[in-house]
Short mmCIF file of C-alpha atoms in Angstrom, two decimals:
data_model
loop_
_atom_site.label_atom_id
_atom_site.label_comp_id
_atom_site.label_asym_id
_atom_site.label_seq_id
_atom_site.Cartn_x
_atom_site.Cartn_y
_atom_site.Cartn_z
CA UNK S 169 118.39 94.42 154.03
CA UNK S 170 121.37 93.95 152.16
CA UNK S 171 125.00 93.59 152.62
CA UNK S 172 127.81 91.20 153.99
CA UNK S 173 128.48 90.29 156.54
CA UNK S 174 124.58 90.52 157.49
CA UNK S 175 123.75 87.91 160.18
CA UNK S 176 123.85 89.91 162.61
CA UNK S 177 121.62 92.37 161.78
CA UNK S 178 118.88 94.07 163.79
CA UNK S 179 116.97 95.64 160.92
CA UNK S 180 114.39 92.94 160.11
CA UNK S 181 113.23 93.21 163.48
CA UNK S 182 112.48 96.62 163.45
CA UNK S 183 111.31 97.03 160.19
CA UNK S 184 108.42 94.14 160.75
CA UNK S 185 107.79 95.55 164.08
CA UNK S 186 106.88 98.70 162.49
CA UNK S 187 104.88 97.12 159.70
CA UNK S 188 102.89 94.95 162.48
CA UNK S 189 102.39 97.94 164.69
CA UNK S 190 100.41 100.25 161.28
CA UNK S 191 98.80 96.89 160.37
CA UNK S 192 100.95 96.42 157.08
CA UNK S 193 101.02 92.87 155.89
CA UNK S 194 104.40 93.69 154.31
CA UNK S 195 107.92 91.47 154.93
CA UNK S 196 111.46 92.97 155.24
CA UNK S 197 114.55 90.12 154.64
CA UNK S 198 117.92 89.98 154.93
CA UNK S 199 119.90 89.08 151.93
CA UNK S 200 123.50 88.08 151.55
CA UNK S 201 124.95 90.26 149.10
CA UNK S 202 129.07 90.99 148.25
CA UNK S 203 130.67 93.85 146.88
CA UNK S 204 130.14 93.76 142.71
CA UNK S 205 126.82 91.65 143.23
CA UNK S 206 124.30 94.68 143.89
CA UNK S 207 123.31 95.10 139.66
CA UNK S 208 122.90 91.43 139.09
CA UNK S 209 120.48 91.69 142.40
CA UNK S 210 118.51 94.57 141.29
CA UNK S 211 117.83 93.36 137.94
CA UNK S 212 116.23 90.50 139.42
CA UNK S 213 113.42 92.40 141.85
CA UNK S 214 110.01 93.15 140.57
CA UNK S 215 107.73 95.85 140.94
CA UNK S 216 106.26 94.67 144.30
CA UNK S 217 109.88 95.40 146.25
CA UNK S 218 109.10 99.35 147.57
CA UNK S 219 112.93 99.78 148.83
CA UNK S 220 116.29 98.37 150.30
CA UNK S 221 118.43 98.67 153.41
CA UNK S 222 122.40 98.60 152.83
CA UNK S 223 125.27 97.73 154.79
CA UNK S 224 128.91 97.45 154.15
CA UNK S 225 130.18 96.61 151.20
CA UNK S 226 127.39 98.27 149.31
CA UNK S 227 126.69 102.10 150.53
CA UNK S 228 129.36 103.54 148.29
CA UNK S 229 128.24 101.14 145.38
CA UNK S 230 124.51 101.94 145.46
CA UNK S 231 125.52 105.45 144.47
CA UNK S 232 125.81 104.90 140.64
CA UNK S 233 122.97 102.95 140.20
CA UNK S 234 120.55 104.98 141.24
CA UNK S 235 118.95 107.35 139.08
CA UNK S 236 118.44 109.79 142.03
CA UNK S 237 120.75 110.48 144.70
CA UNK S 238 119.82 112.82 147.41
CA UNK S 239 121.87 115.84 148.71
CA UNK S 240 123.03 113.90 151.81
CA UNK S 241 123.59 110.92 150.19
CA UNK S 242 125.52 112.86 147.97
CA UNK S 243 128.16 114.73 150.60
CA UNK S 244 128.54 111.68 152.39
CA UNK S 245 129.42 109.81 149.41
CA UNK S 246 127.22 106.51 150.79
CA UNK S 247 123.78 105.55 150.51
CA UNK S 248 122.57 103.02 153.01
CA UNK S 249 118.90 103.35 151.48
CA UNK S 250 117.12 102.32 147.77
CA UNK S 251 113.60 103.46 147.22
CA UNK S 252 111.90 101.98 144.45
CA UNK S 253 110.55 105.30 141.75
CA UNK S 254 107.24 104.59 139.81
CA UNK S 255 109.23 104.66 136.71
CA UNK S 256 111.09 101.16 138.37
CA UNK S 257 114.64 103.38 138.94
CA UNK S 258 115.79 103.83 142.13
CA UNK S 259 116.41 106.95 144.51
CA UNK S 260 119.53 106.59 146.96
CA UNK S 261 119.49 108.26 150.27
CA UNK S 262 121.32 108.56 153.58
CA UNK S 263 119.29 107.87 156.70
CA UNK S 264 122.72 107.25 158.51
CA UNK S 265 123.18 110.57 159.07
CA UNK S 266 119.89 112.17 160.20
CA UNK S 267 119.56 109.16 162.31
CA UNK S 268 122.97 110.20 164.10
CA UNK S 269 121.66 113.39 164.71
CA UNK S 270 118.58 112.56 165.89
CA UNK S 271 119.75 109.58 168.27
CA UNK S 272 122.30 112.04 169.81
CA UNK S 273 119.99 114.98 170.26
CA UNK S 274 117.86 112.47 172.19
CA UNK S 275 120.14 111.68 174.61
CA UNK S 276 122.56 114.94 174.18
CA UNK S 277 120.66 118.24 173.28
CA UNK S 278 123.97 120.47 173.88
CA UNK S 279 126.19 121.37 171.59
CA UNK S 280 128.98 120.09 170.32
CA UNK S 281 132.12 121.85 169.43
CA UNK S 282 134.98 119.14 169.02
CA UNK S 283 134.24 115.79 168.74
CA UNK S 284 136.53 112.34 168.12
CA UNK S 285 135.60 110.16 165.33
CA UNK S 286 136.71 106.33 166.33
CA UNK S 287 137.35 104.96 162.41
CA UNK S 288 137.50 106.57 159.19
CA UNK S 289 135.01 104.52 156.96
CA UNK S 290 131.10 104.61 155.35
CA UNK S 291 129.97 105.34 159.42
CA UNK S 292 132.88 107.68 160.18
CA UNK S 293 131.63 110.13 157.46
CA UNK S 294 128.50 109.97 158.38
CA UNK S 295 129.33 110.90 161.62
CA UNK S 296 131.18 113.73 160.63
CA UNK S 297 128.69 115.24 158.31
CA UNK S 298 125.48 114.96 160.75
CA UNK S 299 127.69 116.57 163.67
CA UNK S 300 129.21 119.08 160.78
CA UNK S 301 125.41 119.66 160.56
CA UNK S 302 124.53 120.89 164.21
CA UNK S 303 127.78 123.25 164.01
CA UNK S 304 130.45 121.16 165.22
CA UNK S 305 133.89 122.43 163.65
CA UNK S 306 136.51 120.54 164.99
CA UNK S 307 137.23 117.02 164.35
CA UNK S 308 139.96 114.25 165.38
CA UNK S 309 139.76 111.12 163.45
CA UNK S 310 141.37 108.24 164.85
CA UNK S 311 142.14 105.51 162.55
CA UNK S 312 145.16 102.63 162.41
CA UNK S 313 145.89 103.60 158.99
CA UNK S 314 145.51 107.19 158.00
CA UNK S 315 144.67 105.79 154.25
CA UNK S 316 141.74 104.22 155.59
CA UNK S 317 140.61 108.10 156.25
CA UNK S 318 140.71 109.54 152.76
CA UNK S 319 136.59 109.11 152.14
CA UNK S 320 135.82 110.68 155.08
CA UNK S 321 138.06 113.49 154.39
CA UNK S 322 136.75 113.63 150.99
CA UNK S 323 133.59 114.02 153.03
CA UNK S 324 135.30 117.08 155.33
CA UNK S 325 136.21 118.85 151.75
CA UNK S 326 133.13 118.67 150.32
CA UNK S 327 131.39 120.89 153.43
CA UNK S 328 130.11 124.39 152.74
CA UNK S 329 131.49 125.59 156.04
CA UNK S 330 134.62 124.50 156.32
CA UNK S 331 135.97 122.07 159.12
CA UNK S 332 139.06 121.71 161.07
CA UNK S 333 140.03 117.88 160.82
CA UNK S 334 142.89 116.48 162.39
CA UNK S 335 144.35 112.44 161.99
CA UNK S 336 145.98 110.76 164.66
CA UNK S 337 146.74 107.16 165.53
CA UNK S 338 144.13 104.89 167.19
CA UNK S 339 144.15 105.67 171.33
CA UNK S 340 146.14 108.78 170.58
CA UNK S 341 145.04 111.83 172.94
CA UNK S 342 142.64 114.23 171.86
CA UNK S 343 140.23 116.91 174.04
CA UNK S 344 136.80 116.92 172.64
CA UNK S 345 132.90 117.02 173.94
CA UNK S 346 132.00 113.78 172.56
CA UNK S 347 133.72 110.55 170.99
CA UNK S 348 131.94 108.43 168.33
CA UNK S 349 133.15 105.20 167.83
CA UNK S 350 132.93 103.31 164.44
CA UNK S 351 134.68 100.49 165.60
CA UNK S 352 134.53 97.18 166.21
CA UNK S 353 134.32 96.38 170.27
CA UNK S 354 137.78 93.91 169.55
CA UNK S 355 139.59 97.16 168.80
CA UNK S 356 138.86 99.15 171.57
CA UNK S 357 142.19 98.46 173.67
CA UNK S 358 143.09 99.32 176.84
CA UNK S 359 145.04 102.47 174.97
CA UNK S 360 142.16 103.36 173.14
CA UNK S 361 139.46 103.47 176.48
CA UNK S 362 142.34 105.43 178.68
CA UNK S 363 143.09 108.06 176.04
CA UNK S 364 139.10 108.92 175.90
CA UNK S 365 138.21 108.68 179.11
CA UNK S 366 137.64 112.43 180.35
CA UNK S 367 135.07 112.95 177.01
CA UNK S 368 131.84 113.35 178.63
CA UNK S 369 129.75 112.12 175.50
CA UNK S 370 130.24 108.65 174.32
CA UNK S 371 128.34 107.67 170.77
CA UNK S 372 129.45 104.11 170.04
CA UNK S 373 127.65 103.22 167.12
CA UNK S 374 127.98 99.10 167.65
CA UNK S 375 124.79 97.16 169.31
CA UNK S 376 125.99 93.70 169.73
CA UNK S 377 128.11 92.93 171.74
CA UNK S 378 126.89 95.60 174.70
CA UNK S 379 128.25 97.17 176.48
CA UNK S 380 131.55 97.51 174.46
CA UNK S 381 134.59 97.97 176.43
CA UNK S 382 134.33 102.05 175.62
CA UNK S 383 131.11 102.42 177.01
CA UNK S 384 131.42 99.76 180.04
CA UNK S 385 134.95 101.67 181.10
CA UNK S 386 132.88 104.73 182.48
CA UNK S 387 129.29 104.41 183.36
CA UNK S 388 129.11 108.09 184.46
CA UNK S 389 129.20 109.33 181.06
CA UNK S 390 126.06 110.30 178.91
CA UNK S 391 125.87 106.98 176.64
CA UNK S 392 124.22 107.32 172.63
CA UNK S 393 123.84 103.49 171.64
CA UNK S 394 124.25 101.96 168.28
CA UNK S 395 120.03 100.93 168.49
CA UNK S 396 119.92 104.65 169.18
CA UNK S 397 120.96 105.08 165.71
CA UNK S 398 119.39 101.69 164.65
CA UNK S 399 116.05 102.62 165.27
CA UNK S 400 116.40 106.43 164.23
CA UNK S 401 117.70 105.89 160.84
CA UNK S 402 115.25 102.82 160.13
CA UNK S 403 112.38 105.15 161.41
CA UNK S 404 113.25 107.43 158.52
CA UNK S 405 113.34 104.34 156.28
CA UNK S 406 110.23 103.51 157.03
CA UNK S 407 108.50 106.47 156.29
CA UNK S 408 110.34 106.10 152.75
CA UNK S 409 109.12 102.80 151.97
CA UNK S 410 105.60 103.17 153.27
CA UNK S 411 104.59 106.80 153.63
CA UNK S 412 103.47 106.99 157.10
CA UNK S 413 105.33 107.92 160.20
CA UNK S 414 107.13 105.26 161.83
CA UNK S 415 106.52 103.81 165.06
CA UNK S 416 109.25 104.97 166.77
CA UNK S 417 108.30 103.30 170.17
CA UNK S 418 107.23 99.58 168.92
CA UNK S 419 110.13 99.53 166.45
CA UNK S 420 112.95 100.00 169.60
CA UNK S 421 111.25 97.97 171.84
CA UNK S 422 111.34 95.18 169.31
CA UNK S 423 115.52 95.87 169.35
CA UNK S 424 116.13 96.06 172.77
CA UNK S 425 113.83 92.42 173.27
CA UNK S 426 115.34 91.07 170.51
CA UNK S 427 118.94 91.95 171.91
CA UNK S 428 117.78 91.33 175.40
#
């Protein structure tokens, strides 16, 4: 796993949880690594590494160092996964956003017509391209700076069947069927949780702290967790590295212990 900040991160526990539960004597780390260091760190792995994890700062930098980049990884202009080719290249893909539409399906098999995106980075078009996906076509992204939404717009313009997507201001008012949240739980004001709190679907993609103030201001709702999305997308990482289905069940009961 790499990226920075990565402390906190939950994906070493679910990763060895699934390699203990198939009976792989295989490790999964996390590694410190800042924005501009991800070529130095590649040149420097050997042939026994079979892939990578990334977090922020690295999704959008993985893209041009990889000698294959998949179609998803592709429209959502971020690759949060590097799997090791026989030839030593690497292969980028996106298991961000089959993971969000997998965790939400879970817990929220309905459609979804209009939906608020919470954010406007790496996550937020992610978010917007699995939901684009399963035929939503209307989108509100919320962000402090509309600037910070010009990727995921990028994203929005990119789409075969065009979108409707709207910017407005953080805790500005917006009807929808289900609000994602790519924010951290310190900027979910007062404003923010009053504006969204008649959405009936709440997808906040942050596991620690939990609840966040979004989630905790209306238990009534239907509730898609960041280790939702955890353990979906590193399920589908798995089965990259290693070949073999993941296991689904040992791999989030290792999160929620390990958050527990």
């Amino acid at each position: 796993m790499l990226g920075s900040p990565i402390g906190h991160s939950l994906s070493p526990v679910l990763h060895r949880a699934g390699y203990r539960a198939v009976g792989l004597d295989w490790t999964y780390d996390a590694h410190e690594v800042s924005s501009g260091e991800l070529p130095a760190f590649l040149t420097r792995l050997d042939d026994s590494w079979r892939g990578l994890s990334l977090t922020m700062p690295l999704k959008r930098e993985a893209l041009p160092l990889a000698a294959v980049v998949s179609d998803v990884a592709r429209a959502a202009g971020a690759a949060n996964t590097l799997v090791r080719r026989d030839d030593g290249t690497w292969a980028a893909d996106n298991t961000d956003v089959p993971g969000l539409v997998a965790a939400l399906q879970e817990r929220w098999p309905s459609p979804v017509e209009r939906a608020v995106i919470l954010g406007g980075g790496a996550t937020a078009a992610s978010a917007l391209l699995a939901l684009a996906t399963t035929g939503c076509r209307e989108f509100t992204l919320a962000v402090r700076d509309p600037g910070r939404a010009a990727d995921t717009l990028e994203v929005a313009e990119r789409l075969a069947d065009p979108v409707d997507v709207r910017i407005v201001g953080l805790g500005d008012d917006a009807a929808a069927d289900l609000v994602v949240s790519t924010i951290p739980a310190d900027a979910q004001t007062p404003e923010l949780l009053a504006a969204y709190a008649a959405v009936p679907v709440v997808f906040d993609v942050v596991y620690d702290p939990w609840p966040t103030p979004l989630v905790a201001a209306n238990g009534n709702r239907v509730v898609v967790t960041g280790l939702d999305l955890l353990v979906h997308q590193a399920a589908l990482q798995f089965t990259m590295f290693t070949g073999l289905p993941a296991p689904l069940r040992e791999m989030r009961d290792a999160g929620r212990t390990a958050l527990a």
